[in-house]
Amino acid sequence: MSANTFPAQIEPFKWAEQGFKWSGQLPLSRFVRIAREAVGSIDDQLINIDCKLSMDAYHRIAWLDGHVETKVPMECQRCLETVEIELVSDFHLALVDDESLIERLDEDADFIVLGESEATTKGSYDAPATADLLALIEDELLLLMPLSPKHDVCEHKHQPAAEEVVEEKRDNPFEVLAALKGKLN
C-alpha cells in the first residue's frame, strides 16, 4: 500500500471489525507537529509504520496496535549542532466511545475516548465515531521526543573542554566549625 493510500480518518469500530492493517512508510513532513521540532531538511526523512485495529470480545473496545520508528534531526542543546534523535514506539491503545468502558481496562492500559467531539461536529449523535489515525500515531512519537535533545558526547562551544576544568577544593563546613571551636577553647 502506498503513502497516498494511508487513511488519515478512520472509523475505529467498523475498521476493527474488518481487521484493518497498514504497513509502510510515510514522509516525516506529514507529521506536522514533529516536523516543527526538526531542524534542517526533512524531505528525505521517513517514518516506518505497522499498525492494525482489532476488537475485544464484547465489541465495545477497538484496539490500535502498532510499531513506528523514525529519526528526527533536532538541535543539540549543548553544542547547537544537529543531533539525530531515534524515535521507536510499540503501542497498544484502547479506543472507546463511552467513558464507562474505561473501568474494564487494566490500570496501566492507555486509552482514548472517542465520540463526543467527533459526533457533535457531524451534527448527529448517531454518527459513527471517527479518529485521526495520523494524529494518534504522531501523539505516540511526540511522547518520545526529548525536551532537551543532546548528543551523548559533544564538544561544548560555550564551556571549556573537560581537561581544562580545574576542580576547586572546598572546605568542609564541619571542619571549619571544628577549627573555630578549637580556637575558642
XYZ file of C-alpha atoms in Angstrom, residues 89-176:
88
model
C 7.398 3.092 19.743
C 5.357 -0.053 20.195
C 1.887 0.933 21.319
C -1.346 -0.749 22.374
C -4.197 1.785 22.635
C -7.786 1.170 23.625
C -10.227 3.288 21.622
C -13.558 3.638 23.424
C -16.685 5.641 22.658
C -18.026 5.583 26.216
C -16.081 6.569 29.351
C -17.807 3.836 31.377
C -15.811 1.264 29.388
C -12.557 2.545 30.881
C -13.292 0.564 34.049
C -12.946 -2.676 32.048
C -9.366 -1.825 31.105
C -6.239 -2.729 33.047
C -4.896 0.028 35.292
C -1.868 0.628 33.094
C -3.741 0.495 29.761
C -3.521 3.559 27.529
C -6.862 4.678 26.134
C -8.551 7.378 24.081
C -12.213 8.279 24.461
C -13.811 8.932 21.072
C -17.262 10.190 20.299
C -18.490 13.409 21.869
C -16.461 15.960 19.924
C -16.479 13.893 16.739
C -20.230 13.242 16.863
C -21.176 16.853 17.528
C -19.099 18.077 14.608
C -21.078 15.802 12.290
C -24.331 17.273 13.572
C -25.724 13.964 14.798
C -25.068 11.911 17.906
C -25.804 8.776 15.883
C -22.872 9.380 13.556
C -20.036 6.866 13.939
C -17.032 8.000 15.954
C -14.024 8.757 13.820
C -10.383 9.067 14.718
C -7.446 10.790 13.084
C -5.033 7.866 12.692
C -2.164 10.129 11.684
C -2.627 12.232 14.850
C -2.816 9.126 17.069
C 0.484 7.843 15.697
C 2.055 11.293 15.924
C 0.972 11.566 19.574
C 2.825 8.344 20.357
C 6.000 9.689 18.741
C 5.709 13.081 20.447
C 5.701 11.349 23.826
C 9.177 10.010 22.997
C 10.713 13.292 21.881
C 13.174 14.732 24.396
C 12.528 18.205 25.776
C 16.231 18.904 25.604
C 17.830 16.893 22.790
C 21.587 16.401 23.046
C 24.411 14.231 21.780
C 25.728 11.545 24.124
C 29.130 13.218 23.784
C 29.760 16.573 22.169
C 32.147 19.487 22.375
C 30.569 22.347 24.274
C 31.085 25.576 22.389
C 30.189 27.708 25.389
C 32.059 25.797 28.090
C 35.717 24.829 28.499
C 36.711 21.322 27.459
C 36.706 18.693 30.207
C 40.520 18.658 30.587
C 40.554 22.443 31.084
C 38.164 22.386 34.018
C 40.087 22.704 37.272
C 38.334 21.253 40.256
C 38.275 23.658 43.164
C 38.681 22.090 46.592
C 36.149 23.447 49.024
C 36.498 23.327 52.769
C 34.183 21.023 54.626
C 31.931 23.330 56.689
C 32.085 20.960 59.668
C 35.892 21.018 59.639
C 35.771 24.829 59.602
